[in-house]
XYZ file of C-alpha atoms in Angstrom:
647
model
C 68.972 71.443 116.293
C 65.500 72.994 116.253
C 63.350 72.830 113.138
C 59.812 72.376 111.832
C 59.047 69.606 109.388
C 55.809 68.379 107.789
C 54.269 64.914 107.893
C 50.643 64.561 106.685
C 49.872 68.212 107.533
C 51.257 67.835 111.047
C 54.122 70.150 112.028
C 56.826 68.814 114.337
C 58.846 71.428 116.225
C 62.036 69.991 117.674
C 63.453 72.487 120.159
C 65.838 70.098 121.873
C 66.595 66.427 122.034
C 64.095 66.132 124.885
C 61.312 68.453 123.748
C 59.192 67.828 120.642
C 55.961 69.730 120.018
C 53.520 68.851 117.279
C 50.460 70.712 116.064
C 48.295 71.210 112.982
C 48.319 74.335 110.794
C 45.137 75.529 112.482
C 46.631 75.277 115.930
C 49.530 77.492 114.827
C 47.268 80.459 115.489
C 48.422 80.580 119.072
C 51.053 77.932 119.837
C 52.422 79.760 122.845
C 49.159 79.561 124.784
C 48.057 76.099 123.577
C 51.341 74.406 124.333
C 52.633 76.740 127.019
C 53.722 73.988 129.457
C 55.574 72.116 126.732
C 57.214 75.287 125.370
C 58.388 76.233 128.840
C 59.995 72.818 129.126
C 61.528 73.180 125.670
C 62.926 76.637 126.388
C 64.476 75.367 129.601
C 66.473 72.827 127.567
C 67.344 74.933 124.548
C 70.971 75.989 124.244
C 72.204 79.443 123.153
C 73.772 77.984 120.017
C 70.552 76.231 118.967
C 69.836 76.798 115.270
C 66.183 77.177 114.308
C 64.727 76.848 110.825
C 61.083 76.688 109.831
C 59.714 75.109 106.678
C 56.949 75.872 105.869
C 55.419 78.330 108.349
C 52.053 79.747 107.212
C 51.288 81.183 110.651
C 48.918 84.073 111.326
C 50.219 87.418 112.523
C 49.672 86.857 116.240
C 51.656 83.640 116.464
C 54.735 85.086 114.754
C 54.786 88.206 116.919
C 54.402 86.225 120.110
C 56.922 83.604 119.069
C 59.618 86.116 118.049
C 59.089 88.187 121.186
C 59.287 85.024 123.273
C 62.617 84.087 121.683
C 64.002 87.557 122.356
C 62.851 87.498 125.961
C 64.405 84.059 126.398
C 67.711 85.590 125.219
C 67.831 83.771 121.879
C 68.534 86.708 119.541
C 69.996 84.608 116.719
C 66.986 82.307 116.682
C 64.651 85.304 116.693
C 66.373 86.738 113.620
C 66.199 83.364 111.877
C 62.483 83.202 112.680
C 62.074 86.650 111.130
C 63.826 85.473 107.954
C 61.296 82.649 107.607
C 58.428 85.025 108.372
C 59.624 87.491 105.720
C 59.680 84.762 103.073
C 56.359 83.137 104.017
C 54.146 86.161 104.667
C 53.152 89.471 103.165
C 52.191 91.578 106.171
C 54.186 93.568 108.742
C 54.906 92.736 112.346
C 53.893 94.719 115.384
C 55.942 97.691 116.525
C 57.031 95.913 119.711
C 58.170 92.898 117.657
C 60.238 95.127 115.386
C 61.745 96.746 118.485
C 62.785 93.366 119.886
C 64.282 92.336 116.541
C 66.196 95.608 116.139
C 67.551 95.224 119.675
C 68.665 91.698 118.789
C 70.580 93.148 115.827
C 72.213 95.719 118.115
C 73.219 93.003 120.568
C 74.718 90.796 117.842
C 76.112 93.762 115.855
C 74.316 92.243 112.854
C 74.109 95.087 110.352
C 72.842 92.781 107.592
C 69.799 91.682 109.604
C 69.222 95.241 110.800
C 69.035 96.504 107.238
C 66.735 93.621 106.347
C 64.308 94.391 109.173
C 64.395 98.131 108.470
C 63.760 97.417 104.789
C 60.818 95.190 105.722
C 59.194 98.127 107.502
C 59.775 100.445 104.558
C 58.397 97.879 102.099
C 55.023 97.972 103.869
C 55.136 101.769 104.359
C 55.202 101.059 108.066
C 55.508 104.270 110.077
C 57.559 103.520 113.199
C 56.932 105.536 116.315
C 59.638 107.575 118.037
C 60.725 104.695 120.283
C 61.207 102.327 117.360
C 63.024 105.011 115.360
C 65.431 105.453 118.249
C 66.030 101.697 118.314
C 66.818 101.737 114.576
C 69.129 104.720 115.011
C 70.905 103.037 117.919
C 71.274 99.800 115.918
C 72.983 101.521 113.000
C 75.248 103.391 115.406
C 76.296 100.265 117.298
C 76.880 98.369 114.050
C 79.215 101.120 112.834
C 77.061 102.281 109.902
C 77.156 105.920 110.945
C 76.064 107.234 107.551
C 72.830 105.231 107.724
C 72.397 106.286 111.353
C 72.676 109.910 110.279
C 70.149 109.359 107.483
C 67.650 107.928 109.969
C 68.329 110.805 112.364
C 67.842 113.467 109.679
C 64.593 111.844 108.485
C 63.018 111.749 111.954
C 60.049 114.139 112.158
C 60.462 114.281 115.928
C 63.467 113.711 118.156
C 64.114 113.432 121.859
C 67.247 113.267 124.002
C 67.571 109.528 123.258
C 67.773 110.275 119.528
C 70.598 112.773 119.967
C 72.431 110.584 122.472
C 72.254 107.493 120.253
C 73.960 109.241 117.343
C 76.505 110.961 119.604
C 77.310 107.577 121.156
C 77.803 106.040 117.709
C 80.199 108.789 116.655
C 82.087 108.511 119.940
C 82.387 104.718 119.846
C 83.798 104.651 116.326
C 86.357 107.429 116.739
C 84.509 110.318 115.098
C 85.035 112.635 118.046
C 84.685 115.860 116.050
C 81.272 114.815 114.747
C 80.195 113.821 118.259
C 81.170 117.210 119.723
C 79.566 119.081 116.802
C 76.318 117.152 117.241
C 76.391 117.821 120.980
C 76.622 121.567 120.330
C 73.739 121.315 117.840
C 71.738 119.454 120.469
C 72.228 122.279 122.962
C 71.366 124.890 120.344
C 68.157 122.989 119.559
C 67.054 123.311 123.177
C 67.488 119.698 124.274
C 68.857 118.988 127.745
C 71.523 116.234 127.822
C 71.239 113.414 130.328
C 73.927 111.306 132.006
C 74.171 108.983 129.001
C 74.766 111.971 126.723
C 77.474 113.283 129.016
C 79.116 109.862 129.182
C 79.420 109.682 125.387
C 80.480 113.276 124.801
C 83.086 113.138 127.595
C 84.518 110.008 125.986
C 84.723 111.906 122.682
C 86.487 114.788 124.382
C 89.082 112.338 125.709
C 90.054 111.502 122.140
C 90.665 115.148 121.214
C 93.766 117.118 122.145
C 91.757 119.979 123.623
C 92.061 120.313 127.373
C 90.151 123.614 127.474
C 87.176 121.893 125.870
C 87.421 119.229 128.565
C 87.283 121.918 131.253
C 84.244 123.553 129.652
C 82.494 120.219 129.370
C 83.193 119.461 133.036
C 81.687 122.814 133.987
C 78.602 122.014 131.927
C 78.236 118.677 133.703
C 78.458 120.354 137.112
C 75.790 122.896 136.172
C 73.405 120.176 135.048
C 71.323 117.951 137.301
C 73.528 114.988 136.377
C 76.764 116.322 137.882
C 76.586 113.743 140.654
C 75.657 110.788 138.464
C 78.137 107.925 138.398
C 78.208 107.602 134.609
C 79.240 111.249 134.218
C 81.737 111.134 137.081
C 83.395 107.921 135.918
C 83.691 109.333 132.407
C 85.335 112.474 133.827
C 87.910 110.390 135.714
C 88.797 108.531 132.540
C 88.979 111.789 130.565
C 91.318 113.510 133.012
C 93.657 110.523 133.193
C 93.889 110.506 129.400
C 94.863 114.183 129.590
C 97.470 113.222 132.255
C 95.707 115.480 134.768
C 95.810 113.137 137.727
C 94.974 115.836 140.302
C 91.709 116.658 138.515
C 90.877 112.963 138.327
C 91.476 112.655 142.083
C 89.180 115.627 142.756
C 86.364 113.994 140.800
C 86.993 110.634 142.465
C 86.967 111.997 146.018
C 83.627 113.749 145.420
C 81.859 110.530 144.442
C 79.689 109.574 147.392
C 78.989 105.974 146.346
C 81.877 104.699 144.252
C 81.275 101.667 142.081
C 83.693 99.175 140.548
C 84.178 101.368 137.462
C 85.161 104.334 139.662
C 87.832 102.323 141.455
C 89.014 100.680 138.255
C 89.327 103.996 136.383
C 91.292 105.581 139.209
C 93.638 102.625 139.705
C 94.244 102.408 135.945
C 94.909 106.148 135.791
C 97.505 106.013 138.564
C 99.208 103.023 136.954
C 99.316 104.541 133.469
C 100.623 107.935 134.606
C 103.492 106.619 136.705
C 101.911 106.751 140.175
C 102.331 103.049 140.801
C 102.372 103.229 144.601
C 99.152 105.250 144.571
C 97.608 102.643 142.284
C 98.461 99.864 144.731
C 97.284 101.998 147.667
C 93.866 102.499 146.059
C 93.746 98.809 145.174
C 94.251 97.937 148.837
C 91.748 100.592 149.926
C 89.114 99.134 147.603
C 89.692 95.672 149.062
C 89.494 96.957 152.627
C 85.980 98.249 151.961
C 84.757 94.659 151.416
C 82.164 95.994 148.976
C 83.565 95.211 145.549
C 85.511 92.276 144.228
C 88.234 93.298 141.754
C 87.595 92.271 138.174
C 90.197 91.202 135.628
C 90.798 94.784 134.463
C 91.565 96.064 137.959
C 93.918 93.140 138.531
C 95.544 93.991 135.208
C 96.185 97.577 136.351
C 97.607 96.343 139.669
C 99.957 93.918 137.904
C 101.024 96.708 135.549
C 101.905 98.905 138.539
C 103.984 96.089 140.050
C 105.842 95.554 136.775
C 106.772 99.236 136.559
C 107.965 99.193 140.162
C 109.870 95.956 139.494
C 108.320 94.606 142.692
C 107.577 90.912 142.102
C 106.803 90.381 145.805
C 103.807 92.715 145.583
C 102.860 91.006 142.353
C 102.952 87.551 143.950
C 100.601 88.663 146.716
C 98.146 90.112 144.198
C 98.574 86.960 142.098
C 97.400 84.872 145.061
C 94.400 87.149 145.463
C 93.632 86.837 141.765
C 93.664 83.044 142.066
C 91.387 83.266 145.105
C 88.794 85.172 143.090
C 88.953 82.624 140.277
C 90.624 84.875 137.710
C 93.937 83.044 137.458
C 93.161 81.742 133.981
C 91.458 84.909 132.756
C 92.882 86.244 129.517
C 93.310 89.895 130.506
C 94.529 89.335 134.061
C 96.776 86.451 132.990
C 98.355 88.500 130.215
C 99.136 91.388 132.596
C 100.508 88.967 135.189
C 102.680 87.240 132.593
C 104.026 90.622 131.486
C 104.804 91.587 135.088
C 106.791 88.429 135.817
C 108.657 88.767 132.514
C 109.634 92.394 133.174
C 110.799 91.453 136.665
C 113.045 88.774 135.161
C 111.034 85.848 136.570
C 110.712 84.101 133.239
C 109.738 80.677 134.579
C 106.900 82.220 136.591
C 105.857 84.103 133.465
C 105.878 80.871 131.491
C 103.792 79.081 134.144
C 101.184 81.843 134.182
C 101.080 81.942 130.397
C 100.298 78.244 130.067
C 97.500 78.616 132.638
C 95.613 81.038 130.375
C 92.722 79.147 128.802
C 92.935 80.607 125.310
C 95.958 82.898 124.916
C 95.416 85.595 122.315
C 98.032 87.469 120.308
C 98.599 90.001 123.095
C 99.391 87.177 125.530
C 101.842 85.551 123.114
C 103.495 88.908 122.486
C 103.917 89.452 126.229
C 105.721 86.151 126.824
C 107.825 86.457 123.645
C 108.837 90.014 124.555
C 109.761 88.897 128.069
C 112.247 86.294 126.862
C 113.487 88.643 124.125
C 114.233 91.409 126.648
C 116.166 88.891 128.740
C 118.290 88.049 125.710
C 116.953 84.508 125.382
C 116.549 84.506 121.618
C 116.280 80.729 121.399
C 113.239 80.565 123.669
C 111.672 83.588 121.956
C 111.932 81.855 118.595
C 110.554 78.633 120.096
C 107.518 80.451 121.494
C 107.022 82.177 118.163
C 106.957 78.781 116.464
C 104.380 77.511 118.988
C 102.238 80.570 118.387
C 102.215 79.986 114.640
C 101.118 76.377 115.191
C 98.032 77.658 117.021
C 96.959 79.482 113.869
C 97.670 82.995 115.130
C 99.442 85.373 112.766
C 102.133 87.659 114.155
C 101.748 91.420 114.153
C 104.360 94.169 114.187
C 104.783 93.893 117.975
C 105.735 90.231 117.600
C 108.399 90.784 114.954
C 109.829 93.777 116.827
C 110.372 91.564 119.880
C 111.990 88.850 117.753
C 114.336 91.344 116.103
C 115.274 92.666 119.537
C 116.067 89.101 120.636
C 118.287 88.537 117.594
C 120.394 91.678 118.056
C 123.622 89.782 118.758
C 126.148 88.432 116.232
C 125.568 84.824 117.338
C 121.854 85.164 116.498
C 122.368 86.579 113.014
C 120.975 83.466 111.278
C 117.768 83.612 113.329
C 117.526 87.327 112.590
C 117.722 86.581 108.878
C 114.879 84.078 109.276
C 112.779 86.780 110.908
C 113.736 89.067 108.025
C 112.355 86.507 105.565
C 109.139 86.219 107.590
C 108.793 90.012 107.566
C 109.000 90.074 103.770
C 106.596 87.138 103.439
C 103.941 88.658 105.710
C 104.177 92.176 104.291
C 105.655 93.898 107.350
C 108.305 95.388 105.058
C 105.806 98.145 104.323
C 105.902 99.354 107.942
C 108.810 101.722 108.456
C 109.182 101.123 112.213
C 109.688 97.407 111.529
C 112.313 98.199 108.896
C 114.088 100.517 111.323
C 114.255 97.725 113.900
C 115.570 95.410 111.181
C 118.283 97.957 110.385
C 119.185 98.127 114.066
C 119.345 94.323 114.292
C 121.840 94.073 111.423
C 123.809 96.967 112.890
C 124.154 95.278 116.293
C 125.084 92.023 114.557
C 127.940 93.924 112.818
C 126.465 93.052 109.424
C 126.853 96.376 107.651
C 126.276 95.033 104.134
C 122.796 93.708 104.933
C 121.995 96.870 106.883
C 122.870 98.952 103.827
C 120.814 96.579 101.666
C 117.740 97.064 103.856
C 118.262 100.818 103.815
C 118.479 100.908 100.027
C 115.156 99.055 99.836
C 113.383 101.575 102.070
C 115.271 104.757 101.167
C 112.251 106.329 99.449
C 110.147 106.017 102.619
C 112.956 106.304 105.180
C 112.366 108.614 108.146
C 114.882 110.310 110.426
C 115.199 107.150 112.542
C 116.126 105.134 109.442
C 118.853 107.579 108.428
C 120.296 107.864 111.932
C 120.285 104.080 112.378
C 122.222 103.410 109.174
C 124.637 106.278 109.908
C 125.292 104.874 113.383
C 125.836 101.409 111.890
C 128.462 102.794 109.501
C 130.135 104.718 112.299
C 130.333 101.626 114.525
C 132.135 99.794 111.711
C 134.588 102.709 111.311
C 133.194 103.527 107.873
C 133.491 107.295 108.190
C 133.559 107.762 104.434
C 130.237 105.924 104.092
C 128.743 108.180 106.767
C 129.731 111.273 104.825
C 128.402 109.786 101.555
C 125.028 108.936 103.082
C 124.820 112.357 104.707
C 125.101 114.015 101.302
C 122.200 111.851 100.088
C 120.182 112.798 103.133
C 120.669 116.524 102.540
C 119.035 116.280 99.102
C 116.110 114.271 100.497
C 113.075 115.604 102.338
C 114.427 114.515 105.729
C 116.082 117.171 107.857
C 119.065 116.145 110.030
C 118.670 116.305 113.798
C 121.213 116.382 116.623
C 121.846 112.625 116.331
C 122.644 113.005 112.630
C 125.099 115.863 113.054
C 126.760 114.093 115.989
C 127.424 111.061 113.780
C 128.777 113.256 110.987
C 131.020 115.193 113.366
C 132.458 111.984 114.816
C 133.127 110.742 111.283
C 134.803 114.036 110.387
C 137.048 113.628 113.393
C 137.938 110.069 112.379
C 139.111 111.164 108.926
C 140.512 114.423 110.327
C 138.484 116.429 107.825
C 138.396 119.957 109.176
C 136.638 121.181 106.037
C 133.708 118.800 106.401
C 133.472 119.371 110.146
C 133.409 123.156 109.808
C 130.747 122.878 107.093
C 128.624 120.811 109.438
C 129.129 123.455 112.117
C 127.912 126.125 109.688
C 124.916 123.955 108.779
C 124.016 123.625 112.463
C 124.066 127.398 112.907
C 122.151 128.176 109.679
C 119.470 125.568 110.246
C 118.822 126.757 113.781
C 119.454 123.290 115.174
C 119.542 123.239 118.932
C 123.125 123.114 120.133
C 122.646 120.739 123.033
C 125.588 119.470 125.047
C 126.004 116.285 123.005
C 126.385 118.240 119.745
C 128.740 120.747 121.375
C 130.885 117.905 122.708
C 130.988 116.334 119.251
C 132.170 119.666 117.812
C 134.919 119.940 120.449
C 136.020 116.378 119.749
C 136.006 116.983 115.979
C 138.039 120.189 116.209
C 140.636 118.641 118.536
C 141.106 115.635 116.235
C 141.476 117.959 113.263
C 144.146 119.905 115.161
C 142.119 123.099 115.500
C 142.473 123.579 119.245
C 141.525 127.246 119.031
C 138.133 126.386 117.538
C 137.726 123.644 120.124
C 138.463 126.117 122.932
C 135.939 128.617 121.544
C 133.317 125.898 121.331
C 134.063 124.865 124.920
C 133.820 128.458 126.157
C 130.391 128.843 124.493
C 128.886 126.016 126.572
C 126.996 127.337 129.590
C 127.337 124.172 131.658
C 130.066 121.899 130.268
C 129.788 118.311 131.467
C 132.525 115.774 132.152
C 132.720 114.836 128.460
C 133.207 118.487 127.475
C 136.140 118.853 129.888
C 137.658 115.511 128.966
C 137.428 116.095 125.205
C 139.285 119.390 125.399
C 141.865 118.176 127.937
C 142.620 115.051 125.905
C 142.854 117.202 122.780
C 145.502 119.450 124.363
C 147.342 116.457 125.792
C 147.507 114.612 122.469
C 148.692 117.794 120.750
C 151.618 118.033 123.176
C 150.260 121.011 125.128
C 150.724 119.397 128.527
C 150.686 122.654 130.477
C 147.298 123.659 129.092
C 145.959 120.170 129.654
C 146.994 120.122 133.321
C 145.739 123.651 133.835
C 142.324 122.606 132.579
C 142.534 119.484 134.714
C 143.179 121.534 137.825
C 140.366 123.954 136.942
C 138.000 121.051 136.456
C 138.961 119.478 139.804
C 138.477 122.818 141.507
C 134.919 122.981 140.226
C 132.127 120.480 140.650
C 133.790 117.787 138.498
C 135.741 115.782 141.054
C 135.485 112.572 139.069
C 136.940 111.984 135.634
C 136.487 109.217 133.150
C 138.967 106.413 132.511
C 140.226 107.689 129.180
C 141.098 111.114 130.589
C 142.980 109.667 133.556
C 144.883 107.295 131.298
C 146.096 110.219 129.159
C 147.089 112.166 132.270
C 149.079 109.201 133.469
C 150.922 108.918 130.176
C 151.788 112.633 130.271
C 153.121 112.389 133.811
C 155.746 109.722 133.053
C 158.732 112.113 132.860
C 160.306 112.666 136.279
C 159.855 116.422 136.061
C 156.106 115.754 135.869
C 156.125 113.674 139.058
C 154.124 116.270 140.954
C 151.400 116.229 138.328
C 151.436 112.454 138.265
C 150.833 112.309 141.993
C 147.868 114.663 141.547
C 146.402 112.432 138.884
C 146.997 109.350 141.035
C 145.212 110.974 143.960
C 142.290 111.908 141.709
C 142.023 108.369 140.430
C 142.285 106.863 143.917
C 139.527 109.187 145.112
C 137.408 108.188 142.129
C 137.980 104.475 142.762
C 136.967 104.745 146.419
C 133.789 106.695 145.781
C 132.676 105.180 142.478
C 133.766 101.589 143.004
C 135.748 101.545 139.741
C 139.117 100.031 139.016
C 142.323 102.012 138.798
C 143.056 102.794 135.168
C 146.364 104.619 135.512
C 148.414 101.892 137.082
C 150.735 102.164 134.110
C 152.051 105.573 135.078
């Protein structure tokens, strides 16, 4: 605790428990020079969290400037700002320009907008006219603190600007997601005759990455190449990151290979790009290549990308080797690397290893807890997922939507219905009920737990904000419980809402129409599909065939089958079973023979079972033998059990 106190006009400055400096008001004129040896000793013992307060402090101008600058140079930004607060209250004159610059930089470092405004206001109160360098510092401070409106006001009021001024505002826009403003300002900068530098390119390339405009990215790359900064690492690394975000891995590789002296960011960006875009082996290859150079030591982010690649490959052996390397470099307890490693082990099914890694993380954050909870949830261990969730809450962390989605996934079995209801209560309590994707997962949980009543209750609560996923989930739930009438009722409600049915919706309705043998409803759905221009993919066509056969309209089913360019095994089976169940054995076997003569040598179990039943009469013995041979062939090549042993 550092402070100044008075005792008979003597000021005691306590900078640490081992360093006490005392001086009279007169000697305050230059305390740094008078007590330089003692101050050096004091600064060597001061801690970063030391709190400084002065009372009173009637020091002349020189002493305050030197003292504040000294604090900033000693990397005590908080103490410097506290010293300024005392100065502002005790004096009525401005500081030097260099002192203001140090204070503004301290605000930028601490992201202290309140102090930044206070210091800027102090300048304005004394009509202090900052030079261009100080104006750029103020502009940069507002940008880094996220007050982009104030940054723009400072920028517009500047009588003179340089490339730093433009870059500072562009960087602020880019950092806080205002990519359009960043690009617009960059164009204005070019039109004003200013030449961007590598820092400008780094910020504007980052902004381009956030926009869905690949042609703009190409133009920007060309501009970088034409400039003198085309070979600068900041520009090149930003280009790698931009191209990976546009999923253009070949362009990223071209930029990477042209870098003469790659740094850790270059390697990290490339490895992360490969891992994110599905080139996991390439990611691990570059990771090994970086290590073989013996120049750079991987940081926690590069290890995180390597672990992510291993998890996607489901290669825990690779992961274990990289884990050992991570421990060797002292990053075993790092938050980012540990979280990625925990996620890898969980996705590979090594839950105990995941648990061990998780408990080695020094201070697990919400992302780490979500990773371990999701791992056990994906493995179906709902009990452990709920236990970990309880532990997380005891640490004071509040769950987010990712947490509750994992818990709902874990509770998607009838035996876990009670736990799922507890999660439901937590969702309501914490306000997640307002998020539609959480409600959709809740609907799915009740559906898989065969609790249709609660699923319908949830749907009624969210019907006004339901999306297509909500409607399809509740329709599927009704269909699974053989509630075809409820499916048709809900479909009518959906048609008068703002949500348009998709192929999943019409498939559910067609299956329901087949269950109740409602040719009228099924044909109306068919007309709706044609009128709405809905894509007739194979799944919808198969549902139409199945509906028509169950409604007894084999002619319509045949027409639908003939309209399919490439019927799959379900298309063939649906029509064959339809003919067989209608008593048209000859047509069924004719289709069966046609199918076997084509590329469909294997049939599903249901189709073979029906064939076997049809072949029971002795006069059908020849057909029965054909079916038996088909099933035997299928069993040998697919490893599946014989399903027509009853024939």
